[in-house]
C-alpha atoms as one frame of an Amber mdcrd trajectory, in Angstrom:
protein
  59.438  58.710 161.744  60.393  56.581 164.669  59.853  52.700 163.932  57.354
  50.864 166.557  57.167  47.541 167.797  53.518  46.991 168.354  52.709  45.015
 171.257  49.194  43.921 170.706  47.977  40.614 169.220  44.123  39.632 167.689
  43.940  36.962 170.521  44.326  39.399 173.607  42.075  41.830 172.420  39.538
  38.949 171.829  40.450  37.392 175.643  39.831  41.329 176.865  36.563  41.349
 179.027  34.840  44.490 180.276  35.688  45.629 183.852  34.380  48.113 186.402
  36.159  50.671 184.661  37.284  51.283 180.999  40.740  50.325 180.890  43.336
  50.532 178.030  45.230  47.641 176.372  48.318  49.678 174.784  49.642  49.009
 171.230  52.741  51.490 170.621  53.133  54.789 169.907  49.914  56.276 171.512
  47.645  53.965 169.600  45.553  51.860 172.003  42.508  49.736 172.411  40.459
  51.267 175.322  37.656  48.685 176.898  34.613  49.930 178.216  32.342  48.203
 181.086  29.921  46.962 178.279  32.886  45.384 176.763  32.902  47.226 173.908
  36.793  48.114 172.584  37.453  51.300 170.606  41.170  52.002 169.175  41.989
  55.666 170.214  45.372  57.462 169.245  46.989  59.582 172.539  49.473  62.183
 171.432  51.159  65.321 172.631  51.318  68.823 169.883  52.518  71.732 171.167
  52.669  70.888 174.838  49.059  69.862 174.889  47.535  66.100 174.879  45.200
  65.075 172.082  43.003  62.088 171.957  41.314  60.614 169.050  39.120  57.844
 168.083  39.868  55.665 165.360  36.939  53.324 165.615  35.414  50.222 166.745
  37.070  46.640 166.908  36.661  44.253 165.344  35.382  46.602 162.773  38.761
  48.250 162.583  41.043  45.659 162.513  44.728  45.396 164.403  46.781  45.964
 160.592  43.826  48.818 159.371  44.407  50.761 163.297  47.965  50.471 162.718
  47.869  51.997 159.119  45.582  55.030 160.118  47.795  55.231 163.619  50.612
  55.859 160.986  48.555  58.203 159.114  47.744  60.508 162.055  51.424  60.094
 163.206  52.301  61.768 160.022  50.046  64.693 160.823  51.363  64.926 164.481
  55.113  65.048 162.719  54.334  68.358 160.686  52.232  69.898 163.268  49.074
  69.165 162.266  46.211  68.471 164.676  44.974  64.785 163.970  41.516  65.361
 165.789  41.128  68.446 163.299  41.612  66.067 160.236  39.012  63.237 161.860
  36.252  65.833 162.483  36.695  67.107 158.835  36.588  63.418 157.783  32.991
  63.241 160.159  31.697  66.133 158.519  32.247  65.111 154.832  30.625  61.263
 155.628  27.834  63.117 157.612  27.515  65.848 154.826  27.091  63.097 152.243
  24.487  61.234 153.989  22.680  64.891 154.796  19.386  65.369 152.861  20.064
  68.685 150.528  16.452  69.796 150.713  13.691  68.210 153.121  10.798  65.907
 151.501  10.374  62.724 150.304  12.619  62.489 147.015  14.492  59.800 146.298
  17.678  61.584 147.072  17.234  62.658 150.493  15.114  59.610 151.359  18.104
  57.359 150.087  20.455  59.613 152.549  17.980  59.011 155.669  17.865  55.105
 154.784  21.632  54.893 154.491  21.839  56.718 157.511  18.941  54.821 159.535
  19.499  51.082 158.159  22.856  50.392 157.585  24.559  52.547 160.131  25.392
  49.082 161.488  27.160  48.598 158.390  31.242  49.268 157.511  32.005  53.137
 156.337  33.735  51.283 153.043  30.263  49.130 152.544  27.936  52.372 153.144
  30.785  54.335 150.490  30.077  52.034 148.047  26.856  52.408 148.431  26.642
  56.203 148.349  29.066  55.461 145.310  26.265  54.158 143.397  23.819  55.703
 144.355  25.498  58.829 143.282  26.499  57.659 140.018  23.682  55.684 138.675
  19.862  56.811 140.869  20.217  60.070 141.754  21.187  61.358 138.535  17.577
  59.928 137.028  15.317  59.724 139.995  16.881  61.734 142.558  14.610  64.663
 142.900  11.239  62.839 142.255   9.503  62.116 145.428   9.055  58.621 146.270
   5.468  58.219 145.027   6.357  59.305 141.577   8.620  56.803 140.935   7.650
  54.132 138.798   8.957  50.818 137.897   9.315  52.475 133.969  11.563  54.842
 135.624  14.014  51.926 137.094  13.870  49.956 133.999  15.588  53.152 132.307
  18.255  52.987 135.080  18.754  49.042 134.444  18.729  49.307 130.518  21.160
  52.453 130.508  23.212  49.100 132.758  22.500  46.585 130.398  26.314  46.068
 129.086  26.930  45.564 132.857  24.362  43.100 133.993  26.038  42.255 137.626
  26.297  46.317 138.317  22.676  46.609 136.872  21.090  43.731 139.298  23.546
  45.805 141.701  21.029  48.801 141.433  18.426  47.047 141.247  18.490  45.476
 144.412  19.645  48.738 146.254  16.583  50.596 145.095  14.353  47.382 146.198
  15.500  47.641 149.653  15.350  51.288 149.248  11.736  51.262 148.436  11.397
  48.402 151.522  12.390  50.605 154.478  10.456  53.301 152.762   7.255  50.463
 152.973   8.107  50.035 156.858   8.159  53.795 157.132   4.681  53.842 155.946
   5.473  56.184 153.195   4.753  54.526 150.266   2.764  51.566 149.458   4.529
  49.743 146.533   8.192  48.516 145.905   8.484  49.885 141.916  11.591  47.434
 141.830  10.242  44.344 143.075   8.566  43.523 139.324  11.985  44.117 137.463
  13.578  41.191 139.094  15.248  39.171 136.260  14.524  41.869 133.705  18.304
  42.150 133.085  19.566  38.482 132.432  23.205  38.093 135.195  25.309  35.441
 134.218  25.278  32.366 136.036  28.073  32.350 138.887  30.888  30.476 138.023
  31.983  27.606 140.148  35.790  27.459 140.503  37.094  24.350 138.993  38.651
  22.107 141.694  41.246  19.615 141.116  40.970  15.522 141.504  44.013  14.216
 143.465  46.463  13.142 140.425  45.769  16.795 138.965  46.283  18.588 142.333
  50.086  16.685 142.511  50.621  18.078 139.008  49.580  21.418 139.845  52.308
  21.215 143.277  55.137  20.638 141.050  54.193  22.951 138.272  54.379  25.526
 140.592  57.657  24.880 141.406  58.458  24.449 138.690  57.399  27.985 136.464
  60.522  29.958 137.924  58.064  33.001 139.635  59.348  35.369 142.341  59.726
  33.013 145.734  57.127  35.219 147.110  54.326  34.467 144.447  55.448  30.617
 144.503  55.109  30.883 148.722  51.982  32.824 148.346  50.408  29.916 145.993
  51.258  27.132 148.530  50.027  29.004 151.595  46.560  29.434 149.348  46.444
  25.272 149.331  47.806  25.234 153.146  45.673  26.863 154.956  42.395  26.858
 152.507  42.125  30.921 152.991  41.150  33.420 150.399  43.419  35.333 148.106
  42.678  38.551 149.635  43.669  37.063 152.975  46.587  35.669 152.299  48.327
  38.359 150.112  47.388  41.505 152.471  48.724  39.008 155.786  51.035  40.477
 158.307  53.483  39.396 160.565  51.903  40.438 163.722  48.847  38.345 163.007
  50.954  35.067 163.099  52.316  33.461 166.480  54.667  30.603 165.183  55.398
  28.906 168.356  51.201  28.284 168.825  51.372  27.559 164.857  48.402  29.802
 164.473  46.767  32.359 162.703  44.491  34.708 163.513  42.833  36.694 161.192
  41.370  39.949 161.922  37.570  40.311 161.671  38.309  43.502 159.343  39.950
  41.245 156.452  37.206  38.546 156.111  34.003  38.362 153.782  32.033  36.856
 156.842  33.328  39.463 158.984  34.606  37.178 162.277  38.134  36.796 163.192
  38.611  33.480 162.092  41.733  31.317 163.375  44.367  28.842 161.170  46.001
  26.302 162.726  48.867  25.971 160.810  50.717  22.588 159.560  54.302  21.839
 159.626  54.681  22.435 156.229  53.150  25.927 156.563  55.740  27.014 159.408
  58.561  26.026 157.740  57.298  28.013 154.549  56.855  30.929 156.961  60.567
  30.902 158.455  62.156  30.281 155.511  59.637  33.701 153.820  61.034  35.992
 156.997  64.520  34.763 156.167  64.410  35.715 152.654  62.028  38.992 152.476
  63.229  40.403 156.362  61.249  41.982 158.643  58.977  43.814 156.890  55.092
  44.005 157.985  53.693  42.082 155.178  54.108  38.577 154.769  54.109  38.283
 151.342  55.373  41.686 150.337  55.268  42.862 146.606  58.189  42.197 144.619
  58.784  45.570 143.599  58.079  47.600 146.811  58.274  45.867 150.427  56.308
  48.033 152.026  53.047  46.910 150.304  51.337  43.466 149.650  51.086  41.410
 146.697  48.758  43.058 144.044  45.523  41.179 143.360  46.333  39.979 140.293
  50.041  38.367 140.633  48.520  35.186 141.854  44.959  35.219 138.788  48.311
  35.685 136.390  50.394  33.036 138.214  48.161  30.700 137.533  47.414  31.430
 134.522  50.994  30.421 133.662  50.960  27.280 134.744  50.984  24.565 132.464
  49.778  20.879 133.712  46.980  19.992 131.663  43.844  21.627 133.171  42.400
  24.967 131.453  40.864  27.670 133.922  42.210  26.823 137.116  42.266  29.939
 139.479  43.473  30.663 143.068  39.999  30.249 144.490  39.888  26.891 143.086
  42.285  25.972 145.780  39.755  25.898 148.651  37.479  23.652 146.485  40.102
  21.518 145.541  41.250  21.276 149.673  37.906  21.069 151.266  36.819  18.386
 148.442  39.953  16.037 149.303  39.312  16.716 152.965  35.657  15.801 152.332
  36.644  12.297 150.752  38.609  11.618 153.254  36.690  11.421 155.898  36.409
  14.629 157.439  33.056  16.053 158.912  31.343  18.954 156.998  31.465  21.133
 160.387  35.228  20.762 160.343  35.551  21.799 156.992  33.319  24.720 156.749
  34.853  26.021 159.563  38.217  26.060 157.424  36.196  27.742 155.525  35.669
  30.564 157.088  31.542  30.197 156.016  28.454  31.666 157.771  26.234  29.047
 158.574  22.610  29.805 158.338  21.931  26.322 160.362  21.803  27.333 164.300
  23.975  24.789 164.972  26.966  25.051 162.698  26.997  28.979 163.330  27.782
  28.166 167.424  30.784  27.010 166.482  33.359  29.954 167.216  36.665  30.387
 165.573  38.363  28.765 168.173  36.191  25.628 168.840  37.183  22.364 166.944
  40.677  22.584 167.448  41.747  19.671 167.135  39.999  18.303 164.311  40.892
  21.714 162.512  44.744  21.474 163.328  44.083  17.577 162.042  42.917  18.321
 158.881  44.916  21.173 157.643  48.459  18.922 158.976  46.600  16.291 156.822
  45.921  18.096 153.938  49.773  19.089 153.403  50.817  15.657 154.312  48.825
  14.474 151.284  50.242  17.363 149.085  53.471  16.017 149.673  52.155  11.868
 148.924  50.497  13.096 145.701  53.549  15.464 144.457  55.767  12.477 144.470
  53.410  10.513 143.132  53.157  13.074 140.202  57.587  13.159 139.891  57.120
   9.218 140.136  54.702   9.115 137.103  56.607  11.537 134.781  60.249  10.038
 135.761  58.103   6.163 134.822  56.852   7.944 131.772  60.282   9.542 131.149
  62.282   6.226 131.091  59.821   4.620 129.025  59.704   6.786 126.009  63.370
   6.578 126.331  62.949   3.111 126.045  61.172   3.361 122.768  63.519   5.786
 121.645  66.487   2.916 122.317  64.601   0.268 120.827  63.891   2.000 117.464
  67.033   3.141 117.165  68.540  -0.460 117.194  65.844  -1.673 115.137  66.314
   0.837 112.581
């Protein structure tokens, strides 16, 4: 299959504004973004089979983000190659989500009720978020409750569910709160009168949530040159110090590609598809951070991902090469884990004089005050592109500091060494 250069960037699609007409912005290879009056912007895939001209949709941005288009543009290329018709394969997809979300029999049981909500409330929702969903649902309610009706279910019956969960206690409060907002929108339909889950709350005890340990200046100059100094794959090591760069998640970092970056603005923007809080949220990139960049794209080509796996290119990093990375490194604090890094950054940041809107907007956090949520990804600039240049500057001070410490410590134990040895 034909290699593409795709065209489009995050930024221009954001900067695209409804006109009098829909209009397309095109992307490569048939794939494009096409912009309605309303300013809504749907990707769409335009290709020719047999002498005829297809068109499909792919869905909405920023829902479906520039590298997730791009992969299922791929996909239906494939199709298009061996003759298939790609709108044939979407409308089977449609009819197997819509199938799935059908009630099998009409009433109020649990079942078809929990299709209708699914359906009703979260249509708003991702597919992958109302699949996992479904997922449980299909695994864990339906099996026991499924084909009562609504009223019959008591809160005896959801105990069972929870207990059967009990070796599990995050999936179990999981359930548990799916069936409560279940049994809410059944409330607001006027169909039942009572929430059977609502009196189970804290029936299964859930761990505490464990805060990330975050590193105090001297340790976080330790931890810079213990990185370099464990002898990973350049990748992993680059993928570590762009976690501590740019204060981003691991999930963002390791699945990054080229085509979000533009070097010569020293920015990144991340699609709204690969974040928790769902907005695109933009990086302004230090000096240290470009450099690292270059010098990755010398060593690992031109491949999409940035930080490619080390055993195929053509796919990211794996989840857990950076939770074992870390694991291996050895400068005197237990536990430390890549999400630690963004503590560690936004505390230094903190005690350094930098505002709380500056750094939660590093972040990447919702804000439930009015006022911190106006901020957009782009606002702040400067103080953003201030703070990140500051925080690697201060990477740098405290790894020498660190080298400085052990080479002092170094000399003196030899010194010790020396003067027992002439004393003896």
């Amino acid at each position: 299959m034909r290699h593409l250069n795709y065209t489009l960037t995050p930024t221009r699609i954001n900067n695209a504004k409804g006109k009098a007409r829909p209009y397309k912005l095109t992307d490569g290879g048939g794939l494009y973004v096409q912009v309605m009056p309303s300013g809504i912007k749907t990707w769409r895939f335009r290709y020719m089979l047999g002498g005829a001209a297809g068109d499909v949709r792919i869905g909405r941005y920023p829902e479906i983000g520039v590298a997730d288009a791009r992969d299922r543009h791929f996909e239906l290329r494939q199709l298009v190659e061996r003759g298939q018709d790609p709108a044939v394969k979407v409308a089977q997809e449609r009819e197997e989500l819509e199938a799935r979300v059908q009630p099998k029999r009409s009433g109020d049981d649990v079942e078809a009720f929990s299709k209708r909500w699914v359906t009703e409330r979260l249509s708003t929702r991702t597919e992958g978020y109302r699949a996992q969903i479904l997922s449980r649902l299909e695994r864990f309610v339906w099996p026991a409750i499924g084909h009562k009706t609504l009223e019959e279910v008591k809160p005896r019956h959801v105990l069972e569910i929870l207990e059967a969960r009990r070796s599990t206690p995050n999936t179990a409060e999981g359930v548990r709160i799916i069936i409560q907002q279940l049994y809410n929108y059944a409330i607001q339909k006027l169909i039942v009168e009572t929430n059977p889950a609502l009196p189970l709350r804290g029936v299964i005890d859930v761990p505490r949530a464990q805060h990330h340990r975050h590193l105090n200046e001297e340790e976080l100059g330790a931890f810079w040159n213990s990185v370099a100094r464990q002898g990973a794959h350049f990748v992993t090591i680059a993928a570590t110090q762009f976690l501590m760069y740019t204060m981003c998640r691991k999930s963002e970092v390791i699945r990054a590609r080229w085509t979000e970056f533009d070097l010569a603005k020293a920015q990144w923007d991340i699609p709204a598809a690969r974040m928790k809080s769902r907005r695109p949220h933009r990086v302004y990139l230090a000096t240290q951070a470009i450099e690292l960049l270059k010098l990755l794209r010398a060593k690992t080509g031109e491949g999409s991902y940035v930080f490619p796996s080390t055993q195929r290119a053509t796919v990211p990093l794996v989840d857990c090469t950076l939770n074992h990375f870390f694991k291996r490194l050895d400068f005197g604090v237990e536990e430390f884990s890549p999400h630690g890094t963004r503590g560690t950054a936004a505390t230094l940041l903190r005690e350094h004089g930098f505002g709380r809107d500056v750094v939660e907007l590093l972040l990447a956090h919702t804000e439930k005050s009015q006022t911190a949520a106006a901020y957009h990804h782009h606002e702040l600039e400067s103080e953003r592109r201030r703070a990140l240049q500051y925080l690697a500057d201060q990477i740098d001070q405290l790894a020498l500091a660190d080298r400085r410490r052990r080479e002092a410590a170094r000399d003196a134990s030899l010194m010790r060494d020396g003067a027992l040895a002439m004393a003896e």
